[in-house]
Tab-separated table of C-alpha atoms and ligand atoms in Angstrom:
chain	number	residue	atom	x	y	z
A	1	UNK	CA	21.964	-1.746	14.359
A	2	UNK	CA	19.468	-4.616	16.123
A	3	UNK	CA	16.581	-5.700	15.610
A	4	UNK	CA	14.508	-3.013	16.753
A	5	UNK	CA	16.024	-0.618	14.088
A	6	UNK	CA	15.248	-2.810	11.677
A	7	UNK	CA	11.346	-3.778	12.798
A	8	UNK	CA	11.008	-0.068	13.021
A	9	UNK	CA	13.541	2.132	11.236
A	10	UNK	CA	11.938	5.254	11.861
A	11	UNK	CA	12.802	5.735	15.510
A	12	UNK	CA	14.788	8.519	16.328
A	13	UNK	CA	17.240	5.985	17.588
A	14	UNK	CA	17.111	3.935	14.587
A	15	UNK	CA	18.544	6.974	12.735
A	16	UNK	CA	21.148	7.463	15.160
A	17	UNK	CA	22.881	3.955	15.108
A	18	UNK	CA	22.788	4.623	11.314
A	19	UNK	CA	25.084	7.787	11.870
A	20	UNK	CA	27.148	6.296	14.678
A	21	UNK	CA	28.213	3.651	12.012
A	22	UNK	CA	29.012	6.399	9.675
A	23	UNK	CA	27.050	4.801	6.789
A	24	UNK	CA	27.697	6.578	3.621
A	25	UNK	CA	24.440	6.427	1.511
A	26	UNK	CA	25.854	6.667	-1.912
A	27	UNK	CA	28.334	3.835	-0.935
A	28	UNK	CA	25.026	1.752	-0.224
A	29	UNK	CA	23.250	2.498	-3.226
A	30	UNK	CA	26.469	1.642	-4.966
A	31	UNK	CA	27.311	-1.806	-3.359
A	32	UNK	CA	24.320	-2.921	-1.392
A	33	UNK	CA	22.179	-4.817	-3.691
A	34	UNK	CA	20.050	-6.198	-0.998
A	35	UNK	CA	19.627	-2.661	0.525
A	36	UNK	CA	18.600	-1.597	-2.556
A	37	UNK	CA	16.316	-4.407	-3.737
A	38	UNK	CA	14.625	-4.436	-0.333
A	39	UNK	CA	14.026	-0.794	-0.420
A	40	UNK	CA	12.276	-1.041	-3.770
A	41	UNK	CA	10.443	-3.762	-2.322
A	42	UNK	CA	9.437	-1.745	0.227
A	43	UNK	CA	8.046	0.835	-2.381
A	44	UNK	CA	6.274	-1.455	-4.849
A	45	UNK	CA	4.417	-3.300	-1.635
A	46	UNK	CA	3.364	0.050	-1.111
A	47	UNK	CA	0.927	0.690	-3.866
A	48	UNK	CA	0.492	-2.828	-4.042
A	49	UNK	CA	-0.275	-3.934	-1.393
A	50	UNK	CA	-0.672	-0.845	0.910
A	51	UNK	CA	2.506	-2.072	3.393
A	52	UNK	CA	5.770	-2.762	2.891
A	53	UNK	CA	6.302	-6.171	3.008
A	54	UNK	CA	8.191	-8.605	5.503
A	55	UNK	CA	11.488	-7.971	6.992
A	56	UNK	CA	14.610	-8.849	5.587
A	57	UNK	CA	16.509	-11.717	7.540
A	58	UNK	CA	19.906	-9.143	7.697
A	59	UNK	CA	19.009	-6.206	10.415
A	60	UNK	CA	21.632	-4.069	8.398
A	61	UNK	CA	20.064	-4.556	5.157
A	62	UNK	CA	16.403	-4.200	6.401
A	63	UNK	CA	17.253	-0.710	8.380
A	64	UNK	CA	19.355	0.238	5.415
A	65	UNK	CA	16.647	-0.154	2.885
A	66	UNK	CA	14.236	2.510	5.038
A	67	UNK	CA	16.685	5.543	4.119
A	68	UNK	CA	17.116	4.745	-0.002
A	69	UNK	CA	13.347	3.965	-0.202
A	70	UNK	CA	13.110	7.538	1.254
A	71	UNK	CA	15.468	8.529	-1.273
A	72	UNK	CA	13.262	6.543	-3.795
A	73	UNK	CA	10.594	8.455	-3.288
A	74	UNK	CA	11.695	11.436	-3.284
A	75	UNK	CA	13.355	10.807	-6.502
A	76	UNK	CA	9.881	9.769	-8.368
A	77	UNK	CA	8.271	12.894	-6.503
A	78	UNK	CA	4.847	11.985	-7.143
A	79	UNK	CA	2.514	13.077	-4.385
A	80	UNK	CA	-0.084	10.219	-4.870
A	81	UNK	CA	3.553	7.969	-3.929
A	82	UNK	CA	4.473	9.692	-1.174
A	83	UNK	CA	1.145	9.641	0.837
A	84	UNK	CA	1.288	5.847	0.295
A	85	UNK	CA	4.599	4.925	1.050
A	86	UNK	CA	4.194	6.871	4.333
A	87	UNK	CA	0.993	5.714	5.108
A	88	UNK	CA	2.130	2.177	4.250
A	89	UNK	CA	5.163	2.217	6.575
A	90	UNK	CA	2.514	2.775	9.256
A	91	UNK	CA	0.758	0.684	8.139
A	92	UNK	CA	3.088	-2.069	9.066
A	93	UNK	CA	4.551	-0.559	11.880
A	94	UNK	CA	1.382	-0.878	13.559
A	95	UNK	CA	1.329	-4.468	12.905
A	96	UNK	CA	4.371	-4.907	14.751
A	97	UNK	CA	3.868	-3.001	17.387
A	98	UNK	CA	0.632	-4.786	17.985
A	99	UNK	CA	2.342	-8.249	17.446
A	100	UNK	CA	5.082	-6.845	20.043
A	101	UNK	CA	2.610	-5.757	22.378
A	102	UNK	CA	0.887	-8.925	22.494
A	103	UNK	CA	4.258	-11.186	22.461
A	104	UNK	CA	4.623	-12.213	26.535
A	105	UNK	CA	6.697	-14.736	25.718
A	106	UNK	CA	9.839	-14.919	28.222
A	107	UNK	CA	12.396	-14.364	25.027
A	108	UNK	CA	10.490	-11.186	23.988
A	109	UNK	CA	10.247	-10.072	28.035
A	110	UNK	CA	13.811	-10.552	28.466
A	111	UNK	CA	15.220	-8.882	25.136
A	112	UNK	CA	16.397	-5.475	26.016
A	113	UNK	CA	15.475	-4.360	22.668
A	114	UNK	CA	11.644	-4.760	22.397
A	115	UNK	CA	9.595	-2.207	21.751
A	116	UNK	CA	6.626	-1.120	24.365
A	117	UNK	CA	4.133	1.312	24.374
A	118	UNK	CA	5.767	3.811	26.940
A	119	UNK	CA	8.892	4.187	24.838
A	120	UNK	CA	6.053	4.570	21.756
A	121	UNK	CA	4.506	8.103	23.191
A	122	UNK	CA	8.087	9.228	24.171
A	123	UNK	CA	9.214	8.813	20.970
A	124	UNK	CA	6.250	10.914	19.443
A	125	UNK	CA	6.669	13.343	22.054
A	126	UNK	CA	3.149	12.391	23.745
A	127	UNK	CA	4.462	11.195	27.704
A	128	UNK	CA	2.698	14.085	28.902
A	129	UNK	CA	-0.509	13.685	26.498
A	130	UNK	CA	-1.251	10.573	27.316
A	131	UNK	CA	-2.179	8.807	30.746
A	132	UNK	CA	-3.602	5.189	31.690
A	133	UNK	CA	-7.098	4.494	33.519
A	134	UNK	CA	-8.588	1.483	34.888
A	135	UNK	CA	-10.478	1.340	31.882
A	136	UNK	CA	-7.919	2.196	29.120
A	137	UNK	CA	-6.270	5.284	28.339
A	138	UNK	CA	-6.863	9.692	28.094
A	139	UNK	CA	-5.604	11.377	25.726
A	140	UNK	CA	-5.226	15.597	25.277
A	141	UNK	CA	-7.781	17.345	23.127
A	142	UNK	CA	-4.887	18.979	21.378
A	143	UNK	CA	-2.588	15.658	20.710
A	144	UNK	CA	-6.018	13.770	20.014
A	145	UNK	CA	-6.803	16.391	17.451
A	146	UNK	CA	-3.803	16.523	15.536
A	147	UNK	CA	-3.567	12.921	14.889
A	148	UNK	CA	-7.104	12.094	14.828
A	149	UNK	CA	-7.638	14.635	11.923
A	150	UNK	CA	-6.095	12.665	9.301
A	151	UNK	CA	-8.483	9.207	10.255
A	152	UNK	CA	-11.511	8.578	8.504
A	153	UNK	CA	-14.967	7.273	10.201
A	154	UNK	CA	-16.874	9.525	12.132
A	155	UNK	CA	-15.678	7.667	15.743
A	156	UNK	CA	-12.906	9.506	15.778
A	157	UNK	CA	-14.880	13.023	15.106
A	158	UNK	CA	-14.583	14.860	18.135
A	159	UNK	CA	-18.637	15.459	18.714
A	160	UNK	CA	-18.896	11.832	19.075
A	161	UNK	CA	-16.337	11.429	21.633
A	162	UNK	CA	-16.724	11.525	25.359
A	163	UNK	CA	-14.770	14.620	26.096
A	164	UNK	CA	-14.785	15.654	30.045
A	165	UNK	CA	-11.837	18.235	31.593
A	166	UNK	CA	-9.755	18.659	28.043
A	167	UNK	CA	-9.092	14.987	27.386
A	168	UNK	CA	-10.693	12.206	25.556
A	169	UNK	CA	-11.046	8.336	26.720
A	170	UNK	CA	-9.232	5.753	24.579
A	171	UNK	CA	-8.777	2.102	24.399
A	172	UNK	CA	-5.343	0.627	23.537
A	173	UNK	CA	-6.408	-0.043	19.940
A	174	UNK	CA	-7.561	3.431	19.331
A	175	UNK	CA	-3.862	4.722	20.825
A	176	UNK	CA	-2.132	2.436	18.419
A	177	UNK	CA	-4.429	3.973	15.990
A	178	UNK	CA	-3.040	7.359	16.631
A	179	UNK	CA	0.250	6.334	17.044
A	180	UNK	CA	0.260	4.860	13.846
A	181	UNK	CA	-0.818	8.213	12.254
A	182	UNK	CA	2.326	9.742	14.410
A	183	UNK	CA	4.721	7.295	12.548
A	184	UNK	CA	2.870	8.022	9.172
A	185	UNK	CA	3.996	12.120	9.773
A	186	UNK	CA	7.278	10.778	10.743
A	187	UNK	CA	8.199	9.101	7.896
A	188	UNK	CA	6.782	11.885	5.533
A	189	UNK	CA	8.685	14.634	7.134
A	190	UNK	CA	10.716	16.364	5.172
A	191	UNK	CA	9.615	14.030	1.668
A	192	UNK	CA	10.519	15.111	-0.790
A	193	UNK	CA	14.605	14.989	0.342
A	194	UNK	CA	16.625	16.793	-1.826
A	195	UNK	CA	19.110	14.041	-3.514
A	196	UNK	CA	22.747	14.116	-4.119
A	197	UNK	CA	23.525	13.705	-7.575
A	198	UNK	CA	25.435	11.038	-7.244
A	199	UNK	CA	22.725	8.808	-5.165
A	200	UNK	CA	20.167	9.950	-7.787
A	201	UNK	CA	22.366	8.879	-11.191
A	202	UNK	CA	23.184	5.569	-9.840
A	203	UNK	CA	19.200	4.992	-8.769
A	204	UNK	CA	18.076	5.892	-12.305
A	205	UNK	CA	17.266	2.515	-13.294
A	206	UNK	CA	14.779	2.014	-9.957
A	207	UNK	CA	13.453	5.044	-10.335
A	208	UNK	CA	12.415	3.835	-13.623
A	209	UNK	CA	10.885	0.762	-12.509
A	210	UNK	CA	9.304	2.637	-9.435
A	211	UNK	CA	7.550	4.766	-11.973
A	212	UNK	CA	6.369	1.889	-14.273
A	213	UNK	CA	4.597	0.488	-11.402
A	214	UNK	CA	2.760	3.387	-10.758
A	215	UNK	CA	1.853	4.451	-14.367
A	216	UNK	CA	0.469	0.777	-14.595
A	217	UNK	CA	-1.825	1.158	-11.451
A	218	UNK	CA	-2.694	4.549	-13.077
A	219	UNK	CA	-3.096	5.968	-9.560
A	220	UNK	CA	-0.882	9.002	-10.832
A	221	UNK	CA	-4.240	9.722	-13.344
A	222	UNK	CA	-6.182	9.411	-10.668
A	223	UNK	CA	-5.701	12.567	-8.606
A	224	UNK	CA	-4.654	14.166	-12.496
A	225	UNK	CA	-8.846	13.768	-13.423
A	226	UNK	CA	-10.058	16.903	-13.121
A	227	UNK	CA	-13.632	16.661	-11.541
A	228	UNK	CA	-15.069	19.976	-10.418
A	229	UNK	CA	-17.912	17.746	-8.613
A	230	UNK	CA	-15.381	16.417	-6.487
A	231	UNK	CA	-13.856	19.620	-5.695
A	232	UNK	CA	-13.581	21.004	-2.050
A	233	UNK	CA	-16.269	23.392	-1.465
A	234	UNK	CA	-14.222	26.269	-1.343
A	235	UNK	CA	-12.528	25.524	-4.565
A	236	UNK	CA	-15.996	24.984	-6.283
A	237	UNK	CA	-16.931	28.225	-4.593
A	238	UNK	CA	-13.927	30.169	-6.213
A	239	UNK	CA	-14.207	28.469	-9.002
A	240	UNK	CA	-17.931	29.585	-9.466
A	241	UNK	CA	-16.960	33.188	-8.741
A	242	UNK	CA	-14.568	32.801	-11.664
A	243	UNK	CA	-16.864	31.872	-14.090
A	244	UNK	CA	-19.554	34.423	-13.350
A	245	UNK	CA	-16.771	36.761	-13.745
A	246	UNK	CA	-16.495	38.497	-10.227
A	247	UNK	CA	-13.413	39.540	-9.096
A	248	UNK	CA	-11.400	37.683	-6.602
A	249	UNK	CA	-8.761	39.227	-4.609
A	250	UNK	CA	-5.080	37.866	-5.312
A	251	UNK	CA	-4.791	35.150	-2.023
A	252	UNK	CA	-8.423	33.978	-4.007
A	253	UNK	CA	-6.711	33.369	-7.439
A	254	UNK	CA	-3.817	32.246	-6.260
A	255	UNK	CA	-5.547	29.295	-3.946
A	256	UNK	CA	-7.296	28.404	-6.899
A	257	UNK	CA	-4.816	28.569	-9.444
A	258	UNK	CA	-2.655	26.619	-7.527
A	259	UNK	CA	-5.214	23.721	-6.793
A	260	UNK	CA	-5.492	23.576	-10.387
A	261	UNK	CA	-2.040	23.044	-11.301
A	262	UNK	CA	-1.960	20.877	-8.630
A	263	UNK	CA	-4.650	18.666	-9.630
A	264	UNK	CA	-2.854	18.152	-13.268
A	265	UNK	CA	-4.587	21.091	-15.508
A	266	UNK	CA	-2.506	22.731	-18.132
A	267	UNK	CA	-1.702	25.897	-17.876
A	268	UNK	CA	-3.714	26.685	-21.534
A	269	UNK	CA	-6.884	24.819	-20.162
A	270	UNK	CA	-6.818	27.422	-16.876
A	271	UNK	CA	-5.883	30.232	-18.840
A	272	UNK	CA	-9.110	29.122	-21.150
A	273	UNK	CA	-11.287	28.333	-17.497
A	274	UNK	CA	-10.085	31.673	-16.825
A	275	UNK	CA	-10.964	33.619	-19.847
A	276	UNK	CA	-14.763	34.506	-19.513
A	277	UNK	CA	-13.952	36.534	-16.085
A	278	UNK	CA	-12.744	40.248	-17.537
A	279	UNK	CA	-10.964	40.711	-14.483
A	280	UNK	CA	-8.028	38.033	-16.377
A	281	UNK	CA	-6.082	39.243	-18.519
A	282	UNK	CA	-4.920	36.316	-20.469
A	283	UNK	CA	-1.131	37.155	-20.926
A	284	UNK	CA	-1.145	37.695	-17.222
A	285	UNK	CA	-3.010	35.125	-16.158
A	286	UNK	CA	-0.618	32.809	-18.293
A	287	UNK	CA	2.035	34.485	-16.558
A	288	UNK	CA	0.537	33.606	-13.297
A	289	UNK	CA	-0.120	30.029	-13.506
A	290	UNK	CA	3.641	29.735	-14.943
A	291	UNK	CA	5.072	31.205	-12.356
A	292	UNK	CA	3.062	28.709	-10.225
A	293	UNK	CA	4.074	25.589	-11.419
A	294	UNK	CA	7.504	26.241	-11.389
A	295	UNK	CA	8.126	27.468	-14.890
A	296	UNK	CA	9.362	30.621	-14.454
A	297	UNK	CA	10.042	31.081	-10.999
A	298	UNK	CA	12.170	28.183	-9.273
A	299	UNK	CA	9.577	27.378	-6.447
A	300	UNK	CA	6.894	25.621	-7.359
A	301	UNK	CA	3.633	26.104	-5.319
A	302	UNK	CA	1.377	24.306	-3.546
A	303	UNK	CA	-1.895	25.386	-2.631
A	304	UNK	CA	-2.552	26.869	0.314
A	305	UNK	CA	-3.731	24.369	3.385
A	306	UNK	CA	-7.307	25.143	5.040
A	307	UNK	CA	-6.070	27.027	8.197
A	308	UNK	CA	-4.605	29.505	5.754
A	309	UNK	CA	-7.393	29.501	3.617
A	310	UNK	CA	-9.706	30.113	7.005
A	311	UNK	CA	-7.475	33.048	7.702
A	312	UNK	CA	-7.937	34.335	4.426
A	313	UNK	CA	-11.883	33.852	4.424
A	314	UNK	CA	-11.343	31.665	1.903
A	315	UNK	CA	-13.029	28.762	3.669
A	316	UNK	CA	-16.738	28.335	2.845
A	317	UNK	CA	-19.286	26.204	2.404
A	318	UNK	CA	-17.507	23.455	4.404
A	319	UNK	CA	-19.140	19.823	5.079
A	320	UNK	CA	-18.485	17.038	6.418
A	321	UNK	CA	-15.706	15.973	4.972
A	322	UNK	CA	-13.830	18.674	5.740
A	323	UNK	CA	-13.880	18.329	9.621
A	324	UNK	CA	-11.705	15.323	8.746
A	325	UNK	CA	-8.972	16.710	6.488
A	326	UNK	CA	-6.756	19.819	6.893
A	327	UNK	CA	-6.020	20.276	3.309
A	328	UNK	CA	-7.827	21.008	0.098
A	329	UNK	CA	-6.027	18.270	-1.460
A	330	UNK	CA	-6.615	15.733	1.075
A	331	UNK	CA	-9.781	16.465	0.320
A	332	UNK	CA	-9.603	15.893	-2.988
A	333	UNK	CA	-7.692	13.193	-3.030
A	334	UNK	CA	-10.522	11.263	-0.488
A	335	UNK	CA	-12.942	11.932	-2.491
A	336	UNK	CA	-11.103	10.668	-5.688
A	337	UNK	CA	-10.112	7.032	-3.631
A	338	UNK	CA	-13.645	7.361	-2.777
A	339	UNK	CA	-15.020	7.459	-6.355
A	340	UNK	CA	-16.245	4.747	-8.193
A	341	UNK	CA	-14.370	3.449	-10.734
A	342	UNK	CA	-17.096	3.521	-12.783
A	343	UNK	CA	-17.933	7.075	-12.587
A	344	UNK	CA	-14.258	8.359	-13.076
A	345	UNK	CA	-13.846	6.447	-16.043
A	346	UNK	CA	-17.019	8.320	-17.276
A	347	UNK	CA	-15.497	11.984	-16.132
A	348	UNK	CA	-12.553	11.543	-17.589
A	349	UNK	CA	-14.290	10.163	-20.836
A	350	UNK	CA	-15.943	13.038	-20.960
A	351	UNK	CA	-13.052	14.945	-20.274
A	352	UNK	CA	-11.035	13.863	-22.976
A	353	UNK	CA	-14.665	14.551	-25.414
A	354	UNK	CA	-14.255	17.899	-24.384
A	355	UNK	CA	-10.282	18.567	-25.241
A	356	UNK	CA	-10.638	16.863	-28.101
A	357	UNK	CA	-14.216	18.705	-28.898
B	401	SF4	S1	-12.058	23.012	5.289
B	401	SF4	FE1	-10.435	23.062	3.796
B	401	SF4	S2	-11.205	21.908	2.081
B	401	SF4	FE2	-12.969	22.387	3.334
B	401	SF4	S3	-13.793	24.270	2.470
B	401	SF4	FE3	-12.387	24.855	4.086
B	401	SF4	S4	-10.419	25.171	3.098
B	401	SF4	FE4	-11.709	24.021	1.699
């Protein structure tokens, strides 16, 4: 374990040197304090601060606390958590890699273990992607899609970049851009983990303090307001169809019914959303919705992501937005961070009026 596992844990051969040393998890999170306290620092600085903080002086501790605040995560299961802690990883990985980059100094030249940008698109798979110019760098369509999707500002929309033979120019700053969003998918693959029992008892009391922090930034309420002017405008669409009672076919009701479980409605406030179309029945639609969230059934369901919702025709009305995003909940969720403060204290105001009314 060096330094370059610890400055950036989520390389592939970060992970290895962690198995070559046979490191036993629930033995950390039973006798590593450090590991531990780092990793919830790493958490915490996450929807703090929106990175995760400066290394720890020991290389073991710092690469050891990547893997529990994984496992922290995951425990708290909160999506809001999740898509910060990844992007927030990212966030400081990029900030290394561009100190790296820029470090010529003769100790950083002559380490074996520095990081460089070559061994940066191998490890995302993007050798063959990605080749220099005189002027900076090309990139695929394809690889420049999938990791462009996910960044905001309409630079990186496709219409306003110079695309000639399949490929699009770059300078070094955008790559690092989209390598950064290739670490960000990195370290939320596969989050939520499923957790050992034993890992998960003895992290109890961090999980605990994990969620405190998050209740007090109320970011968990955030994406729980429900605010049908922020919807997507597909789920505004089938919402609209709902409530002027026309029938939807069963991939319709369940992308909605999904998206509002997802969003935090109760299954009595759908089944009452529901209730003016005659094509619910109410014990069935309560059924339903149960089944969705996980009730009855022991998956819980997500809602479906635009590409299936295209093949289902259940795409429309799309703007802007949505050329940027790839799911309805991204969606949502951008236009929530988006909101004003202001405003959502208002809709949710007037959301508790009308529960209460
Ligand atoms: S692109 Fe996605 S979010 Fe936008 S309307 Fe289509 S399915 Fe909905």
């Amino acid at each position: 374990m060096n330094q370059l596992h610890a400055r950036y844990p989520f390389l592939a051969s970060a992970r290895e040197a962690v198995e070559a040393a046979e490191v036993d998890l629930a033995a950390v999170v039973r006798r590593d304090g450090a590991a531990v306290e780092r990793a919830i620092e790493r958490v915490e600085h996450a929807l703090e601060v929106g990175a995760v903080g400066e290394p720890y002086r020991r290389h073991r501790v710092e690469l050891l606390s990547y893997p529990v605040a994984r496992v922290l995560v995951s425990l708290v299961d909160e999506h809001v958590l999740t898509r910060k802690y990844a992007r927030a990883e990212a966030v400081t990985a990029h900030e290394r890699i561009e100190a790296d980059l820029a470090d010529t100094t003769e100790l950083q030249s002559t380490r074996a273990e520095s990081i460089t940008l070559t061994n940066l698109l191998a490890e995302f798979d993007l050798t063959a992607d990605v080749y220099e110019t005189p002027e900076g760098y090309r990139v695929d369509v394809g690889a420049y899609l999938g990791l462009a999707a996910d960044e905001w500002g309409d630079e990186w929309r496709l219409v306003n970049r110079d695309l000639q033979a399949g490929e699009v120019p770059l300078s070094e700053a955008e790559l690092l851009v989209l390598v950064r969003q290739a670490v960000r998918k990195r370290v939320a693959d596969g989050l939520p983990l499923s957790v050992p029992d034993a890992i998960g008892d003895q992290l109890e009391p961090e999980v605990a303090q994990v969620r405190e922090t998050l209740a007090d930034l109320e970011l968990m309420r955030d994406i729980d307001t429900v605010v049908p002017d922020l919807f997507p405008p597909c789920m505004r669409y089938l919402l609209d169809q709902v409530q002027k009672g026309e029938h939807l076919e069963h991939h319709s009701r369940f992308a909605i019914a999904t998206f509002l479980t997802s969003i935090g409605m109760s299954t009595d406030d759908i089944v009452e959303l529901f209730q003016v179309n005659p094509g619910f029945g109410e014990e069935a639609t309560r059924y339903q919705v149960d089944h969705i969230r996980g009730k009855t059934s022991a998956t819980q369901y997500s809602p479906p992501s635009c590409k299936t919702m295209q093949s289902y025709g259940d795409c429309v009305n799309m703007d802007d937005l949505c050329e940027q995003i790839s799911h309805p909940m991204a969606y949502y969720e951008q236009q929530i961070d988006d909101a004003d403060e202001d405003d959502l204290l208002d809709w949710r105001e007037r959301e508790r009026e009308s529960s209460t009314s």
